[in-house]
CSV table of C-alpha atoms in Angstrom, one decimal:
chain,number,residue,atom,x,y,z
A,15,MET,CA,0.2,-0.1,0.1
A,16,SER,CA,1.0,3.0,-0.1
A,17,ASP,CA,3.7,5.1,2.1
A,18,PHE,CA,3.3,8.9,3.5
A,19,ASP,CA,6.3,11.1,5.4
A,20,GLU,CA,4.8,14.0,6.3
A,21,GLN,CA,8.3,15.3,7.6
A,22,THR,CA,9.5,15.1,3.6
A,23,ARG,CA,6.2,15.4,2.4
A,24,THR,CA,6.9,12.0,0.1
A,25,LEU,CA,4.4,9.7,-1.6
A,26,THR,CA,5.7,6.8,-2.6
A,27,ALA,CA,2.3,4.5,-4.6
A,28,LYS,CA,2.7,1.6,-6.2
A,29,VAL,CA,1.3,0.7,-9.6
A,30,VAL,CA,0.8,-2.8,-11.7
A,31,TYR,CA,0.2,-3.3,-15.1
A,32,TYR,CA,-1.6,-7.2,-15.2
A,33,GLY,CA,-2.7,-9.3,-18.2
A,34,PRO,CA,-2.4,-12.6,-20.1
A,35,ALA,CA,0.7,-13.4,-21.3
A,36,LEU,CA,2.4,-11.1,-25.1
A,37,SER,CA,-1.3,-8.9,-23.9
A,38,GLY,CA,1.9,-5.8,-24.2
A,39,LYS,CA,2.3,-4.7,-19.9
A,40,THR,CA,5.6,-4.7,-21.2
A,41,THR,CA,5.2,-2.5,-24.6
A,42,ASN,CA,3.0,0.0,-23.1
A,43,LEU,CA,5.8,0.6,-19.3
A,44,LEU,CA,8.5,1.0,-22.6
A,45,ALA,CA,6.1,3.6,-24.6
A,46,LEU,CA,6.1,5.3,-21.4
A,47,HIS,CA,10.0,5.2,-20.2
A,48,ASP,CA,10.4,7.2,-24.2
A,49,ARG,CA,8.2,10.0,-23.3
A,50,LEU,CA,9.7,10.0,-19.4
A,51,GLN,CA,12.9,10.1,-20.7
A,52,GLY,CA,14.8,13.0,-19.0
A,53,ARG,CA,12.2,14.1,-17.5
A,54,THR,CA,9.4,12.1,-14.4
A,55,ALA,CA,11.4,8.7,-15.4
A,56,GLY,CA,13.5,6.3,-13.9
A,57,GLU,CA,15.5,4.2,-15.8
A,58,LEU,CA,13.5,0.7,-16.8
A,59,LEU,CA,14.4,-2.4,-15.1
A,60,VAL,CA,13.3,-5.6,-17.9
A,61,LEU,CA,14.5,-8.8,-15.8
A,62,ASP,CA,14.8,-12.0,-17.8
A,63,THR,CA,13.1,-11.9,-20.7
A,64,LYS,CA,13.1,-14.9,-23.5
A,65,ASN,CA,11.2,-15.7,-26.6
A,66,ASP,CA,9.8,-11.2,-25.8
A,67,ARG,CA,8.2,-13.0,-22.7
A,68,THR,CA,8.6,-11.4,-19.2
A,69,LEU,CA,9.9,-14.2,-16.8
A,70,PHE,CA,10.0,-12.6,-13.6
A,71,PHE,CA,8.2,-8.8,-13.9
A,72,ASP,CA,9.6,-5.1,-15.2
A,73,LEU,CA,10.4,-1.8,-13.3
A,74,LEU,CA,9.7,1.4,-14.5
A,75,PRO,CA,10.2,4.2,-11.5
A,76,LEU,CA,8.6,7.6,-11.9
A,77,ARG,CA,8.9,10.6,-9.8
A,78,PHE,CA,7.7,14.5,-9.6
A,79,ARG,CA,6.8,16.9,-7.4
A,80,ALA,CA,3.1,17.7,-7.2
A,81,GLU,CA,1.1,21.2,-6.0
A,82,GLY,CA,1.4,22.2,-3.0
A,83,GLY,CA,5.1,21.3,-3.1
A,84,LEU,CA,3.8,17.2,-2.5
A,85,THR,CA,6.6,14.7,-3.6
A,86,VAL,CA,5.7,11.6,-5.9
A,87,ARG,CA,7.0,8.2,-6.2
A,88,LEU,CA,5.3,5.7,-8.2
A,89,LYS,CA,6.9,2.2,-9.2
A,90,VAL,CA,4.9,1.1,-12.2
A,91,PHE,CA,5.2,-3.0,-11.9
A,92,THR,CA,4.3,-5.5,-15.6
A,93,VAL,CA,3.6,-9.3,-13.4
A,94,PRO,CA,4.3,-12.3,-16.4
A,95,GLY,CA,0.6,-13.4,-17.1
A,96,GLN,CA,2.3,-17.0,-18.0
A,97,VAL,CA,0.1,-19.1,-16.6
A,98,ALA,CA,3.0,-21.4,-14.9
A,99,HIS,CA,4.3,-18.2,-13.2
A,100,ASP,CA,1.6,-17.0,-10.8
A,101,ALA,CA,3.3,-16.7,-7.7
A,102,THR,CA,5.4,-13.7,-9.3
A,103,ARG,CA,3.0,-12.4,-10.3
A,104,LYS,CA,0.8,-12.5,-6.6
A,105,ALA,CA,4.2,-11.2,-5.3
A,106,VAL,CA,4.4,-8.7,-8.0
A,107,LEU,CA,0.5,-7.6,-7.3
A,108,SER,CA,1.0,-7.9,-3.3
A,109,ARG,CA,0.7,-4.1,-1.6
A,110,ALA,CA,-0.2,-2.6,-4.8
A,111,ASP,CA,-2.3,0.8,-5.4
A,112,ALA,CA,-3.5,0.5,-8.7
A,113,VAL,CA,-3.9,-2.0,-11.2
A,114,ALA,CA,-4.0,-1.4,-14.5
A,115,PHE,CA,-5.4,-5.0,-17.2
A,116,VAL,CA,-4.1,-5.2,-20.5
A,117,ALA,CA,-5.9,-7.3,-22.3
A,118,ASP,CA,-5.5,-8.6,-25.8
A,119,SER,CA,-7.8,-7.2,-28.8
A,120,GLN,CA,-7.8,-9.9,-31.1
A,121,LEU,CA,-10.8,-12.2,-30.8
A,122,SER,CA,-8.6,-15.6,-30.4
A,123,GLN,CA,-7.7,-14.2,-27.5
A,124,SER,CA,-11.2,-13.8,-25.8
A,125,THR,CA,-10.5,-17.0,-23.6
A,126,ASN,CA,-6.7,-16.3,-22.1
A,127,ASN,CA,-8.6,-12.4,-21.5
A,128,PHE,CA,-10.9,-13.7,-19.4
A,129,GLU,CA,-8.9,-16.9,-17.2
A,130,SER,CA,-6.4,-14.3,-16.8
A,131,PHE,CA,-8.6,-11.4,-15.0
A,132,ARG,CA,-10.2,-14.0,-12.8
A,133,ASN,CA,-6.1,-14.4,-11.8
A,134,LEU,CA,-5.7,-11.4,-11.2
A,135,GLU,CA,-9.2,-11.0,-9.0
A,136,GLU,CA,-8.7,-14.5,-7.6
A,137,ASN,CA,-4.3,-13.5,-6.4
A,138,ALA,CA,-5.5,-9.2,-5.1
A,139,GLY,CA,-8.1,-11.5,-2.5
A,140,ARG,CA,-4.9,-14.1,-1.3
A,141,VAL,CA,-2.0,-10.7,-1.1
A,142,GLY,CA,-5.4,-9.4,1.7
A,143,LEU,CA,-6.2,-6.1,-1.5
A,144,ALA,CA,-9.3,-5.9,-1.7
A,145,PHE,CA,-10.8,-6.0,-5.0
A,146,ASP,CA,-13.8,-4.1,-5.3
A,147,ARG,CA,-12.4,-0.7,-3.8
A,148,LEU,CA,-8.7,-1.2,-5.8
A,149,PRO,CA,-7.7,1.9,-8.8
A,150,LEU,CA,-9.0,-0.5,-12.3
A,151,VAL,CA,-8.2,0.8,-15.6
A,152,VAL,CA,-8.5,-2.3,-18.3
A,153,GLN,CA,-7.0,-1.3,-21.4
A,154,TYR,CA,-7.7,-3.3,-24.5
A,155,ASN,CA,-4.6,-3.5,-26.6
A,156,LYS,CA,-3.1,-4.0,-29.9
A,157,ARG,CA,-6.5,-2.1,-31.9
A,158,ASP,CA,-4.1,-2.0,-35.4
A,159,LEU,CA,-4.2,-5.7,-35.5
A,160,PRO,CA,-7.2,-7.4,-37.4
A,161,ASP,CA,-9.9,-9.6,-36.3
A,162,VAL,CA,-10.2,-7.4,-32.8
A,163,VAL,CA,-13.1,-6.7,-30.2
A,164,PRO,CA,-15.3,-4.4,-31.5
A,165,GLU,CA,-15.3,-1.8,-29.1
A,166,ALA,CA,-18.6,-1.1,-29.2
A,167,GLU,CA,-19.2,-5.0,-27.5
A,168,VAL,CA,-15.8,-3.8,-24.9
A,169,ARG,CA,-17.7,-0.7,-24.2
A,170,GLN,CA,-21.1,-2.9,-22.8
A,171,ARG,CA,-18.9,-5.7,-20.9
A,172,TRP,CA,-17.8,-3.0,-18.8
A,173,GLY,CA,-20.2,-0.5,-18.6
A,174,ALA,CA,-22.4,-1.2,-15.7
A,175,ALA,CA,-19.5,-2.4,-13.6
A,176,GLY,CA,-17.8,1.3,-14.5
A,177,VAL,CA,-14.2,-0.1,-15.4
A,178,PRO,CA,-12.7,2.6,-17.3
A,179,VAL,CA,-11.8,1.3,-20.8
A,180,VAL,CA,-8.5,2.2,-22.6
A,181,PHE,CA,-8.5,1.1,-26.6
A,182,SER,CA,-5.0,1.1,-27.5
A,183,SER,CA,-2.2,0.4,-30.2
A,184,ALA,CA,0.9,0.4,-27.5
A,185,LEU,CA,3.6,-0.7,-30.4
A,186,ARG,CA,2.2,2.5,-31.4
A,187,GLY,CA,1.7,4.7,-29.0
A,188,ALA,CA,-2.0,5.3,-28.5
A,189,GLY,CA,-3.5,4.6,-25.8
A,190,VAL,CA,-1.1,4.5,-22.6
A,191,ALA,CA,-0.7,7.5,-21.6
A,192,GLU,CA,-4.1,7.5,-21.6
A,193,THR,CA,-4.5,4.2,-19.9
A,194,PHE,CA,-1.7,5.8,-17.3
A,195,GLN,CA,-3.2,9.0,-16.6
A,196,GLU,CA,-6.8,7.2,-16.0
A,197,LEU,CA,-5.1,5.2,-13.9
A,198,LEU,CA,-4.0,8.6,-11.7
A,199,ARG,CA,-7.3,9.8,-11.3
A,200,GLY,CA,-8.2,6.3,-9.9
A,201,LEU,CA,-5.3,6.3,-8.0
A,202,HIS,CA,-5.9,10.4,-6.4
A,203,GLY,CA,-9.7,9.7,-5.6
A,204,ALA,CA,-8.1,6.0,-3.0
A,205,LEU,CA,-5.9,8.6,-1.6
A,206,GLU,CA,-8.1,10.8,-1.1
A,207,ALA,CA,-10.7,8.7,0.5
A,208,GLU,CA,-7.4,7.8,2.9
A,209,MET,CA,-5.2,10.5,3.4
A,210,GLY,CA,-6.7,13.9,1.6
A,211,LEU,CA,-4.3,13.9,-0.8
A,212,ALA,CA,-6.9,17.7,-2.0
A,213,SER,CA,-8.3,18.2,1.0
A,214,ARG,CA,-5.8,18.0,3.0
A,215,TRP,CA,-2.5,18.2,1.3
A,216,GLY,CA,-3.3,19.9,-1.5
A,217,VAL,CA,-2.6,18.3,-4.0
A,218,PRO,CA,-6.1,18.3,-6.6
A,219,ALA,CA,-6.9,15.6,-8.8
A,220,ALA,CA,-5.9,17.5,-12.4
A,221,SER,CA,-2.1,18.4,-10.8
A,222,PHE,CA,-1.6,14.8,-9.7
A,223,VAL,CA,-2.6,13.4,-12.7
A,224,ALA,CA,-0.5,16.3,-15.0
A,225,GLY,CA,2.5,16.0,-13.6
A,226,VAL,CA,4.0,12.8,-14.0
A,227,PHE,CA,3.6,14.7,-17.7
A,228,SER,CA,4.3,18.0,-17.1
A,229,GLY,CA,6.6,18.3,-14.5
A,230,ALA,CA,10.3,17.5,-13.5
A,231,ALA,CA,11.9,15.8,-11.5
A,232,PRO,CA,12.9,16.9,-7.7
């Protein structure tokens, strides 16, 4: 869970990108790093990949100063999507403050998406996260490929749940920033309820969301 140091006015939070294998989780982090490098992004750590598949996890550290003088440190992780690495997924998901679920838009991957999302929900319970209160964004990636699930069908499926949905092509950089901005909005709402991020510490949602893209590392 998030950690706040009142003395230094530093907030540390953890964000996790979850989803089936090869859905584009690492590609999202690569695109974010390319966009933010030299400003708020630290060095991207990609551990032990084989055949373009993450076997352990990726980590992208972000750091920026928000309105009110608050320093925000975000640790952005991906999990391995392969079924065999469930223990690693649980370990990475532990203490997460917000989650982006990256689905593969191809019709042929619908079952894998379903199984992976069910795994997310189950693992959240196993590591002590209240899934119904966890800030969540669903990204339907690979929209540039043929034979994808129609947008109307996706919106109908997720609309009743009230979960933000973003359509993307992470390989081309499309929808990557929008996904992360939705994550930050959800995270800000959760932190407002927990610690009064806006009402007590003077950090409105707009500043929190924009800071990572427009600010400079403190």
